[in-house]
Amino acid sequence: MTRHVAVIDIGKTNAKVALVDLSDMREVALRRMANAPVLDGPYPHHDVELLWSFILDSLAEINREQRIEAISITTHGATGVLVDAAGELALPALDYEFAGPDTIAENYDTIRPSFAETGTPRLPVGLNLGAQLFWQQRKFPAEFAKAAAMLMYPQYWALRLTGVAANEVTSLGCHTDLWNPWKADFSSLVDKMQWRHLMAPVRPAKDCLGPILPALAKLTALDPQTPVFCGLHDSNASLLPHLLSDTPPFSVVSTGTWVVSMAVGGNKVALDPARDTLVNVNALGDPVPSARFMGGREFSLLTEGQSEDWTEADIATVLSGKTSLLPSTQQGSGPFPHHRAAWLNADGINNGQRFATVSFYLALMTAACLDLIGAEGPAIVEGPFARNRLFTRMLAAATARAVIASDAATGTSIGAALLASDPGTAQGKGERIEPPADPAWANYARSWRATVNTRG
């Protein structure tokens, strides 16, 4: 039985290599680095060579402490890579926050598939991977013509580790315009643009693509037979443990740079693409109603350099005074993409009250996302926000349902590690938080909703 799995976890803000012990579903070693785009060159792009050095150094260091038995991979979405016949980049891996694709948005909009076909809303900048590829082909035709394969981001790292080119549905189905989740096949865009021959074979996330390349095994001192698994999109990595162990209905809230809410077994609702709802595809290949906003980025901007300490007196002051933050700090995505942020009743608040108000805002934005996707049952919060008691308490108050705060350091690493596990591997646990008995919490949530709805 495989026990120790190294997980390469490339987030938009941070990159990590974690060693997960599957016997008790926890991280036993961790290496981390900040992940920022390179701003020179033809356009802002991911520094894949710096990341590659970090990955190899981390694998070698961790393996010296505890033998790595398998490697799995998870990354942020909205990112793909064009490689030539030698596996080298044909073009730099574009940063999805780069606005270049917007310059030819009108052209792209004439050929992109409908929301009904793909479950993909039209998003700004490079958040639709199809728009990135369309722009790259128009802007750099000679370089694009050298591409032998299009790979989703997790599978790019798998290629570098194993030499095997593959794709996988959780990243293909993550608001790319490239995948039809109802037919489990590439969308009409792929055929219109004649990209199908470039698409590497689609493999299940749980597939072992092969052992690590001999040269890398020598460099890192890993066993040459160390298996490398295909990998998956990070929010779907957070969802996977619960798909395998929990009984619907429930929802999973994956928190990081993005807060992604995914409903399993909830109410059937008509998704509104104008409010950043979408259809993700889970690791089992099934469509999942989802909604998201850039909550982690908002949290960083709103709390940078400030204390995160608070008291119960701070909470009482915020609840009674209805101090609130209205959406949206990051515009262009989320359930209120065109609302302009505003503070209400915030004169003279202290740092603790400000932190509480920010936490409540993020919880109420998450509750709005859960409403939009018909979520029912408990909401399982994965990632950093699971450790924020104010966030989880207000989320329980706003939804009038239990919230389970995962005790895993990062749900993405645990979920990715499960790709290398045997069926029935035990799952991690979390604290169950019921809606607060004090009606002031629910009243605050109702007041915030009413203000947002009337403000428009």
Short mmCIF file of C-alpha atoms in Angstrom, two decimals:
data_model
loop_
_atom_site.label_atom_id
_atom_site.label_comp_id
_atom_site.label_asym_id
_atom_site.label_seq_id
_atom_site.Cartn_x
_atom_site.Cartn_y
_atom_site.Cartn_z
CA MET A 1 0.00 0.00 0.00
CA THR A 2 1.30 3.45 -0.93
CA ARG A 3 1.59 5.64 2.13
CA HIS A 4 3.78 8.70 1.42
CA VAL A 5 2.77 10.76 -1.63
CA ALA A 6 4.57 13.91 -2.71
CA VAL A 7 2.07 16.43 -4.08
CA ILE A 8 3.18 19.22 -6.38
CA ASP A 9 0.61 21.96 -5.73
CA ILE A 10 0.98 25.03 -7.95
CA GLY A 11 -1.38 27.77 -6.80
CA LYS A 12 -1.71 31.21 -8.34
CA THR A 13 -0.14 32.88 -5.29
CA ASN A 14 2.02 30.13 -3.80
CA ALA A 15 3.63 26.92 -5.01
CA LYS A 16 4.06 23.99 -2.65
CA VAL A 17 5.44 20.50 -2.53
CA ALA A 18 3.83 18.57 0.31
CA LEU A 19 4.38 15.03 1.53
CA VAL A 20 1.03 13.51 2.46
CA ASP A 21 0.80 10.53 4.79
CA LEU A 22 -2.25 8.61 3.57
CA SER A 23 -2.45 6.59 6.79
CA ASP A 24 -3.83 9.59 8.66
CA MET A 25 -4.50 12.04 5.81
CA ARG A 26 -2.11 14.77 6.86
CA GLU A 27 0.88 16.64 5.53
CA VAL A 28 4.11 15.54 7.18
CA ALA A 29 6.50 17.74 5.20
CA LEU A 30 6.06 20.95 3.24
CA ARG A 31 8.12 23.23 1.03
CA ARG A 32 6.64 26.52 -0.18
CA MET A 33 7.58 29.45 -2.42
CA ALA A 34 5.82 32.57 -3.63
CA ASN A 35 4.55 32.28 -7.18
CA ALA A 36 4.50 35.46 -9.25
CA PRO A 37 4.35 35.98 -13.02
CA VAL A 38 7.34 37.14 -15.04
CA LEU A 39 6.55 40.51 -16.59
CA ASP A 40 9.18 40.62 -19.34
CA GLY A 41 9.12 38.75 -22.64
CA PRO A 42 6.20 38.81 -25.09
CA TYR A 43 3.59 38.93 -22.29
CA PRO A 44 3.29 38.19 -18.54
CA HIS A 45 3.84 34.47 -18.03
CA HIS A 46 4.48 31.81 -15.43
CA ASP A 47 8.10 31.29 -14.42
CA VAL A 48 8.10 27.58 -15.16
CA GLU A 49 11.88 27.19 -14.89
CA LEU A 50 11.97 28.72 -11.42
CA LEU A 51 9.06 26.48 -10.43
CA TRP A 52 10.81 23.46 -11.92
CA SER A 53 13.95 24.09 -9.87
CA PHE A 54 11.82 24.49 -6.77
CA ILE A 55 9.97 21.24 -7.49
CA LEU A 56 13.13 19.19 -8.00
CA ASP A 57 14.90 20.68 -4.98
CA SER A 58 11.83 20.06 -2.81
CA LEU A 59 11.44 16.46 -3.97
CA ALA A 60 15.10 15.78 -3.21
CA GLU A 61 14.96 17.43 0.23
CA ILE A 62 11.74 15.71 1.28
CA ASN A 63 12.95 12.34 0.00
CA ARG A 64 16.03 12.61 2.23
CA GLU A 65 13.71 12.96 5.23
CA GLN A 66 11.11 10.34 4.26
CA ARG A 67 11.09 8.13 1.18
CA ILE A 68 8.63 9.36 -1.44
CA GLU A 69 6.55 6.46 -2.78
CA ALA A 70 4.50 8.33 -5.42
CA ILE A 71 4.04 11.78 -6.95
CA SER A 72 0.76 13.55 -7.72
CA ILE A 73 0.07 17.00 -9.14
CA THR A 74 -2.54 19.73 -8.75
CA THR A 75 -2.55 23.29 -10.10
CA HIS A 76 -4.73 26.34 -10.52
CA GLY A 77 -6.99 26.48 -13.55
CA ALA A 78 -7.25 28.79 -16.57
CA THR A 79 -3.79 27.74 -17.67
CA GLY A 80 -2.52 25.61 -20.50
CA VAL A 81 0.80 25.09 -22.21
CA LEU A 82 1.82 24.70 -25.85
CA VAL A 83 4.80 22.39 -26.31
CA ASP A 84 6.76 21.44 -29.41
CA ALA A 85 7.75 17.94 -30.51
CA ALA A 86 10.66 17.94 -28.06
CA GLY A 87 8.41 18.89 -25.13
CA GLU A 88 9.79 22.42 -24.97
CA LEU A 89 7.54 25.46 -24.69
CA ALA A 90 6.42 26.78 -28.06
CA LEU A 91 5.25 29.94 -26.27
CA PRO A 92 5.52 31.07 -22.63
CA ALA A 93 2.72 29.87 -20.33
CA LEU A 94 0.44 32.93 -20.30
CA ASP A 95 -0.65 34.46 -16.98
CA TYR A 96 -4.46 34.45 -17.01
CA GLU A 97 -4.61 37.94 -15.46
CA PHE A 98 -3.00 39.40 -18.58
CA ALA A 99 -5.50 41.50 -20.55
CA GLY A 100 -4.09 40.76 -24.01
CA PRO A 101 -6.91 38.37 -25.00
CA ASP A 102 -9.43 41.17 -24.38
CA THR A 103 -7.97 43.14 -27.31
CA ILE A 104 -9.59 40.74 -29.77
CA ALA A 105 -12.57 39.77 -27.63
CA GLU A 106 -15.07 40.67 -30.34
CA ASN A 107 -13.44 38.23 -32.74
CA TYR A 108 -13.31 35.50 -30.14
CA ASP A 109 -16.93 35.99 -29.13
CA THR A 110 -18.09 35.17 -32.66
CA ILE A 111 -16.71 31.63 -32.45
CA ARG A 112 -16.80 30.61 -28.78
CA PRO A 113 -19.41 27.99 -27.81
CA SER A 114 -22.53 28.86 -25.87
CA PHE A 115 -22.89 28.43 -22.12
CA ALA A 116 -25.44 25.70 -22.84
CA GLU A 117 -22.77 23.68 -24.65
CA THR A 118 -19.84 24.07 -22.27
CA GLY A 119 -21.09 25.43 -18.93
CA THR A 120 -18.40 28.09 -19.35
CA PRO A 121 -19.31 31.74 -18.73
CA ARG A 122 -17.60 34.46 -20.74
CA LEU A 123 -14.89 35.81 -18.45
CA PRO A 124 -12.49 38.74 -18.75
CA VAL A 125 -8.73 38.76 -19.43
CA GLY A 126 -7.40 35.24 -19.88
CA LEU A 127 -9.79 33.43 -17.57
CA ASN A 128 -11.21 31.50 -20.53
CA LEU A 129 -8.30 29.38 -21.71
CA GLY A 130 -9.81 29.21 -25.19
CA ALA A 131 -9.47 33.00 -25.41
CA GLN A 132 -5.80 32.75 -24.46
CA LEU A 133 -5.09 30.20 -27.17
CA PHE A 134 -7.08 32.17 -29.74
CA TRP A 135 -5.07 35.32 -28.93
CA GLN A 136 -1.74 33.47 -29.00
CA GLN A 137 -2.50 31.95 -32.40
CA ARG A 138 -3.45 35.35 -33.83
CA LYS A 139 -0.56 37.25 -32.21
CA PHE A 140 2.24 34.68 -32.62
CA PRO A 141 1.30 32.49 -35.60
CA ALA A 142 4.84 31.23 -36.31
CA GLU A 143 5.45 30.13 -32.73
CA PHE A 144 1.96 28.66 -32.42
CA ALA A 145 2.56 26.62 -35.58
CA LYS A 146 5.48 24.89 -33.83
CA ALA A 147 3.18 23.45 -31.17
CA ALA A 148 2.87 19.69 -31.21
CA ALA A 149 0.55 19.46 -28.21
CA MET A 150 -1.74 21.49 -25.98
CA LEU A 151 -1.55 20.44 -22.34
CA MET A 152 -3.45 21.55 -19.27
CA TYR A 153 -1.18 22.88 -16.54
CA PRO A 154 -1.06 19.84 -14.20
CA GLN A 155 -0.23 17.59 -17.13
CA TYR A 156 2.57 19.90 -18.27
CA TRP A 157 4.37 19.09 -15.03
CA ALA A 158 3.51 15.42 -15.49
CA LEU A 159 5.11 15.58 -18.94
CA ARG A 160 8.30 17.03 -17.48
CA LEU A 161 8.39 14.31 -14.84
CA THR A 162 7.56 11.32 -17.04
CA GLY A 163 7.91 12.29 -20.70
CA VAL A 164 4.26 11.28 -21.25
CA ALA A 165 1.83 13.83 -22.73
CA ALA A 166 -1.76 13.72 -21.45
CA ASN A 167 -4.78 15.88 -20.65
CA GLU A 168 -7.46 15.46 -17.98
CA VAL A 169 -11.08 16.54 -17.58
CA THR A 170 -11.04 18.63 -14.37
CA SER A 171 -8.70 21.18 -15.94
CA LEU A 172 -10.28 20.91 -19.41
CA GLY A 173 -13.68 21.52 -17.82
CA CYS A 174 -12.62 24.54 -15.74
CA HIS A 175 -14.18 27.52 -17.66
CA THR A 176 -11.96 26.90 -20.69
CA ASP A 177 -14.54 26.89 -23.53
CA LEU A 178 -12.69 23.74 -24.67
CA TRP A 179 -14.83 20.98 -23.14
CA ASN A 180 -18.44 19.81 -23.43
CA PRO A 181 -19.23 18.26 -20.01
CA TRP A 182 -22.51 16.74 -21.24
CA LYS A 183 -20.81 14.80 -24.06
CA ALA A 184 -17.48 14.28 -22.26
CA ASP A 185 -15.67 15.47 -25.38
CA PHE A 186 -13.95 18.53 -26.73
CA SER A 187 -16.21 21.45 -27.58
CA SER A 188 -17.07 22.81 -31.00
CA LEU A 189 -14.41 25.52 -30.50
CA VAL A 190 -11.65 22.91 -30.68
CA ASP A 191 -12.90 21.70 -34.05
CA LYS A 192 -13.61 25.19 -35.42
CA MET A 193 -10.02 26.20 -34.64
CA GLN A 194 -8.65 22.83 -35.85
CA TRP A 195 -6.96 22.19 -32.51
CA ARG A 196 -8.18 18.64 -31.92
CA HIS A 197 -5.01 17.08 -33.34
CA LEU A 198 -2.99 19.12 -30.86
CA MET A 199 -4.89 17.90 -27.81
CA ALA A 200 -2.92 15.29 -25.91
CA PRO A 201 -4.92 12.14 -25.04
CA VAL A 202 -7.41 12.59 -22.21
CA ARG A 203 -6.53 10.33 -19.27
CA PRO A 204 -8.28 9.90 -15.90
CA ALA A 205 -6.78 11.94 -13.05
CA LYS A 206 -6.00 8.68 -11.25
CA ASP A 207 -3.97 7.21 -14.14
CA CYS A 208 -0.32 6.49 -13.49
CA LEU A 209 1.45 8.04 -16.47
CA GLY A 210 4.67 6.21 -15.74
CA PRO A 211 7.70 6.26 -13.49
CA ILE A 212 9.78 9.37 -13.03
CA LEU A 213 12.34 9.86 -15.78
CA PRO A 214 15.69 8.17 -15.07
CA ALA A 215 17.64 11.43 -15.16
CA LEU A 216 15.29 12.99 -12.62
CA ALA A 217 15.44 9.93 -10.39
CA LYS A 218 19.22 10.26 -10.36
CA LEU A 219 19.09 14.00 -9.71
CA THR A 220 16.62 13.75 -6.80
CA ALA A 221 17.69 10.31 -5.48
CA LEU A 222 14.10 9.07 -5.82
CA ASP A 223 13.47 5.44 -6.62
CA PRO A 224 13.53 5.16 -10.45
CA GLN A 225 10.20 3.32 -10.28
CA THR A 226 8.42 6.14 -8.40
CA PRO A 227 5.00 6.43 -10.11
CA VAL A 228 3.68 9.81 -11.26
CA PHE A 229 -0.09 10.28 -11.45
CA CYS A 230 -1.88 12.35 -14.07
CA GLY A 231 -3.12 15.02 -11.66
CA LEU A 232 -6.07 17.42 -11.52
CA HIS A 233 -7.33 20.96 -11.06
CA ASP A 234 -6.91 22.27 -7.50
CA SER A 235 -10.54 22.96 -6.58
CA ASN A 236 -11.47 19.51 -7.80
CA ALA A 237 -8.68 18.08 -5.68
CA SER A 238 -10.44 19.63 -2.67
CA LEU A 239 -13.73 18.07 -3.80
CA LEU A 240 -12.41 14.57 -4.45
CA PRO A 241 -12.14 13.26 -0.84
CA HIS A 242 -15.77 14.16 -0.25
CA LEU A 243 -16.97 12.58 -3.47
CA LEU A 244 -15.39 9.37 -2.26
CA SER A 245 -16.64 9.43 1.32
CA ASP A 246 -19.57 11.80 1.97
CA THR A 247 -23.29 11.35 1.34
CA PRO A 248 -25.02 14.03 -0.76
CA PRO A 249 -26.31 16.64 -0.52
CA PHE A 250 -23.30 18.70 0.47
CA SER A 251 -21.13 21.43 -0.94
CA VAL A 252 -17.40 22.01 -0.88
CA VAL A 253 -15.91 25.48 -0.62
CA SER A 254 -12.32 25.43 -1.81
CA THR A 255 -10.45 28.51 -0.62
CA GLY A 256 -7.22 29.95 -1.96
CA THR A 257 -6.65 32.81 -4.36
CA TRP A 258 -10.14 31.88 -5.61
CA VAL A 259 -13.04 30.74 -3.44
CA VAL A 260 -14.76 28.04 -5.49
CA SER A 261 -18.07 26.61 -4.29
CA MET A 262 -19.24 23.27 -5.71
CA ALA A 263 -22.63 21.68 -5.04
CA VAL A 264 -23.15 17.91 -4.98
CA GLY A 265 -26.70 16.59 -4.89
CA GLY A 266 -28.26 20.03 -4.37
CA ASN A 267 -31.33 21.64 -5.90
CA LYS A 268 -31.49 21.88 -9.67
CA VAL A 269 -31.18 25.54 -10.60
CA ALA A 270 -30.61 27.50 -13.78
CA LEU A 271 -27.04 28.76 -13.60
CA ASP A 272 -26.48 32.43 -14.40
CA PRO A 273 -23.24 32.86 -16.37
CA ALA A 274 -23.37 36.64 -15.81
CA ARG A 275 -22.75 35.97 -12.11
CA ASP A 276 -19.71 33.71 -12.52
CA THR A 277 -21.53 30.43 -12.12
CA LEU A 278 -20.23 27.59 -14.22
CA VAL A 279 -20.12 23.84 -14.68
CA ASN A 280 -16.94 22.25 -13.43
CA VAL A 281 -16.12 18.62 -14.16
CA ASN A 282 -15.09 16.50 -11.20
CA ALA A 283 -12.40 13.85 -11.08
CA LEU A 284 -14.97 11.15 -11.85
CA GLY A 285 -15.94 12.99 -15.04
CA ASP A 286 -19.30 14.30 -13.81
CA PRO A 287 -20.59 17.89 -14.20
CA VAL A 288 -20.68 19.92 -10.96
CA PRO A 289 -22.59 23.23 -10.57
CA SER A 290 -20.06 25.76 -9.30
CA ALA A 291 -19.63 29.44 -8.50
CA ARG A 292 -16.60 31.48 -7.53
CA PHE A 293 -15.10 34.79 -6.61
CA MET A 294 -11.55 35.96 -5.99
CA GLY A 295 -11.90 35.75 -2.21
CA GLY A 296 -8.32 34.94 -1.29
CA ARG A 297 -7.04 37.86 -3.34
CA GLU A 298 -9.64 40.13 -1.73
CA PHE A 299 -8.64 38.95 1.75
CA SER A 300 -4.98 39.71 1.06
CA LEU A 301 -5.75 43.19 -0.27
CA LEU A 302 -8.10 44.04 2.59
CA THR A 303 -5.94 42.77 5.47
CA GLU A 304 -2.41 43.42 4.24
CA GLY A 305 -0.18 44.61 7.07
CA GLN A 306 -3.01 44.62 9.60
CA SER A 307 -3.60 42.57 12.71
CA GLU A 308 -5.95 39.60 12.48
CA ASP A 309 -6.69 39.63 16.22
CA TRP A 310 -10.24 40.25 17.38
CA THR A 311 -12.41 39.98 20.50
CA GLU A 312 -16.01 39.01 21.15
CA ALA A 313 -16.60 42.68 21.95
CA ASP A 314 -15.43 43.53 18.41
CA ILE A 315 -17.92 41.05 17.01
CA ALA A 316 -20.77 42.47 19.07
CA THR A 317 -19.91 45.99 17.90
CA VAL A 318 -19.90 44.99 14.22
CA LEU A 319 -23.15 43.01 14.49
CA SER A 320 -25.03 45.70 16.39
CA GLY A 321 -23.70 48.59 14.33
CA LYS A 322 -24.16 46.77 11.00
CA THR A 323 -20.62 47.69 9.96
CA SER A 324 -20.29 46.02 6.59
CA LEU A 325 -18.34 45.79 3.36
CA LEU A 326 -20.35 45.54 0.16
CA PRO A 327 -19.14 43.86 -3.04
CA SER A 328 -16.99 43.76 -4.97
CA THR A 329 -13.39 44.48 -4.05
CA GLN A 330 -12.23 42.51 -7.12
CA GLN A 331 -14.54 43.41 -9.96
CA GLY A 332 -15.13 41.53 -13.20
CA SER A 333 -15.85 38.14 -11.63
CA GLY A 334 -17.87 36.67 -8.78
CA PRO A 335 -21.60 36.87 -8.03
CA PHE A 336 -21.62 40.71 -8.19
CA PRO A 337 -19.10 41.39 -10.96
CA HIS A 338 -20.15 44.98 -11.64
CA HIS A 339 -20.89 46.19 -8.11
CA ARG A 340 -18.51 48.78 -6.69
CA ALA A 341 -17.17 48.04 -3.20
CA ALA A 342 -18.30 50.25 -0.33
CA TRP A 343 -17.90 50.35 3.44
CA LEU A 344 -20.98 51.10 5.54
CA ASN A 345 -21.07 52.31 9.15
CA ALA A 346 -17.30 51.93 9.33
CA ASP A 347 -16.20 55.26 10.81
CA GLY A 348 -13.90 54.78 13.78
CA ILE A 349 -13.71 51.00 13.68
CA ASN A 350 -10.61 49.37 15.16
CA ASN A 351 -8.46 46.65 13.59
CA GLY A 352 -10.38 43.81 15.21
CA GLN A 353 -13.68 45.15 13.96
CA ARG A 354 -12.25 45.66 10.48
CA PHE A 355 -10.98 42.07 10.38
CA ALA A 356 -14.39 40.81 11.51
CA THR A 357 -16.16 42.85 8.83
CA VAL A 358 -13.84 41.53 6.11
CA SER A 359 -14.38 37.95 7.30
CA PHE A 360 -18.14 38.44 7.30
CA TYR A 361 -18.02 39.93 3.79
CA LEU A 362 -16.15 36.90 2.47
CA ALA A 363 -18.60 34.53 4.16
CA LEU A 364 -21.60 36.36 2.74
CA MET A 365 -20.09 36.36 -0.75
CA THR A 366 -19.60 32.61 -0.36
CA ALA A 367 -23.20 32.18 0.80
CA ALA A 368 -24.35 34.08 -2.30
CA CYS A 369 -22.34 31.67 -4.44
CA LEU A 370 -23.90 28.66 -2.68
CA ASP A 371 -27.39 30.07 -3.28
CA LEU A 372 -26.66 30.49 -6.99
CA ILE A 373 -25.76 26.82 -7.43
CA GLY A 374 -28.60 25.33 -5.38
CA ALA A 375 -26.40 24.02 -2.58
CA GLU A 376 -28.01 21.93 0.14
CA GLY A 377 -26.65 20.15 3.19
CA PRO A 378 -23.45 21.04 5.03
CA ALA A 379 -20.80 23.26 3.45
CA ILE A 380 -17.33 21.79 3.82
CA VAL A 381 -14.69 24.53 3.83
CA GLU A 382 -11.23 23.55 2.63
CA GLY A 383 -8.07 25.62 2.66
CA PRO A 384 -7.07 28.76 4.60
CA PHE A 385 -10.58 30.07 5.29
CA ALA A 386 -11.38 26.90 7.23
CA ARG A 387 -9.19 28.30 10.02
CA ASN A 388 -11.06 31.61 10.15
CA ARG A 389 -13.71 31.18 12.86
CA LEU A 390 -15.50 34.37 11.91
CA PHE A 391 -15.83 33.24 8.29
CA THR A 392 -17.21 29.80 9.18
CA ARG A 393 -19.62 31.12 11.82
CA MET A 394 -21.06 33.74 9.49
CA LEU A 395 -21.29 31.23 6.63
CA ALA A 396 -23.34 28.95 8.90
CA ALA A 397 -25.54 31.89 9.90
CA ALA A 398 -26.07 33.06 6.32
CA THR A 399 -26.94 29.61 4.95
CA ALA A 400 -28.78 28.36 8.06
CA ARG A 401 -26.88 25.10 7.58
CA ALA A 402 -23.91 23.46 9.23
CA VAL A 403 -20.39 24.27 8.12
CA ILE A 404 -17.57 21.75 8.44
CA ALA A 405 -14.15 23.37 8.76
CA SER A 406 -11.66 20.87 7.38
CA ASP A 407 -8.71 20.27 9.66
CA ALA A 408 -6.43 19.41 6.75
CA ALA A 409 -3.75 22.05 6.18
CA THR A 410 -4.75 22.12 2.54
CA GLY A 411 -7.54 20.12 0.98
CA THR A 412 -5.88 20.30 -2.42
CA SER A 413 -2.84 18.31 -1.32
CA ILE A 414 -4.92 15.65 0.41
CA GLY A 415 -7.22 15.29 -2.58
CA ALA A 416 -4.34 15.06 -5.04
CA ALA A 417 -2.61 12.47 -2.89
CA LEU A 418 -5.73 10.31 -3.00
CA LEU A 419 -5.08 9.72 -6.70
CA ALA A 420 -2.31 7.40 -5.59
CA SER A 421 -4.37 5.67 -2.90
CA ASP A 422 -6.27 2.44 -2.67
CA PRO A 423 -10.10 2.62 -2.80
CA GLY A 424 -11.62 3.18 0.63
CA THR A 425 -8.70 5.13 2.09
CA ALA A 426 -9.92 6.90 5.22
CA GLN A 427 -10.69 10.60 4.92
CA GLY A 428 -9.76 13.52 7.10
CA LYS A 429 -12.10 15.15 9.59
CA GLY A 430 -13.21 18.63 10.46
CA GLU A 431 -15.02 20.66 13.08
CA ARG A 432 -18.78 20.93 12.61
CA ILE A 433 -20.08 24.46 13.17
CA GLU A 434 -23.82 24.96 13.59
CA PRO A 435 -25.59 28.26 12.85
CA PRO A 436 -25.09 30.62 15.83
CA ALA A 437 -27.93 30.68 18.33
CA ASP A 438 -27.66 34.48 18.64
CA PRO A 439 -30.13 35.90 16.09
CA ALA A 440 -27.86 38.92 15.52
CA TRP A 441 -25.75 36.84 13.14
CA ALA A 442 -28.64 35.83 10.87
CA ASN A 443 -30.07 39.37 11.08
CA TYR A 444 -26.72 40.78 9.92
CA ALA A 445 -26.69 38.38 6.95
CA ARG A 446 -30.26 39.35 5.96
CA SER A 447 -29.43 43.05 6.22
CA TRP A 448 -26.32 42.63 4.05
CA ARG A 449 -28.29 40.74 1.38
CA ALA A 450 -31.05 43.35 1.35
CA THR A 451 -28.55 46.21 1.03
CA VAL A 452 -26.69 44.51 -1.81
CA ASN A 453 -29.91 43.72 -3.67
CA THR A 454 -31.27 47.26 -3.42
CA ARG A 455 -27.92 48.86 -4.22
CA GLY A 456 -27.49 47.05 -7.55
#
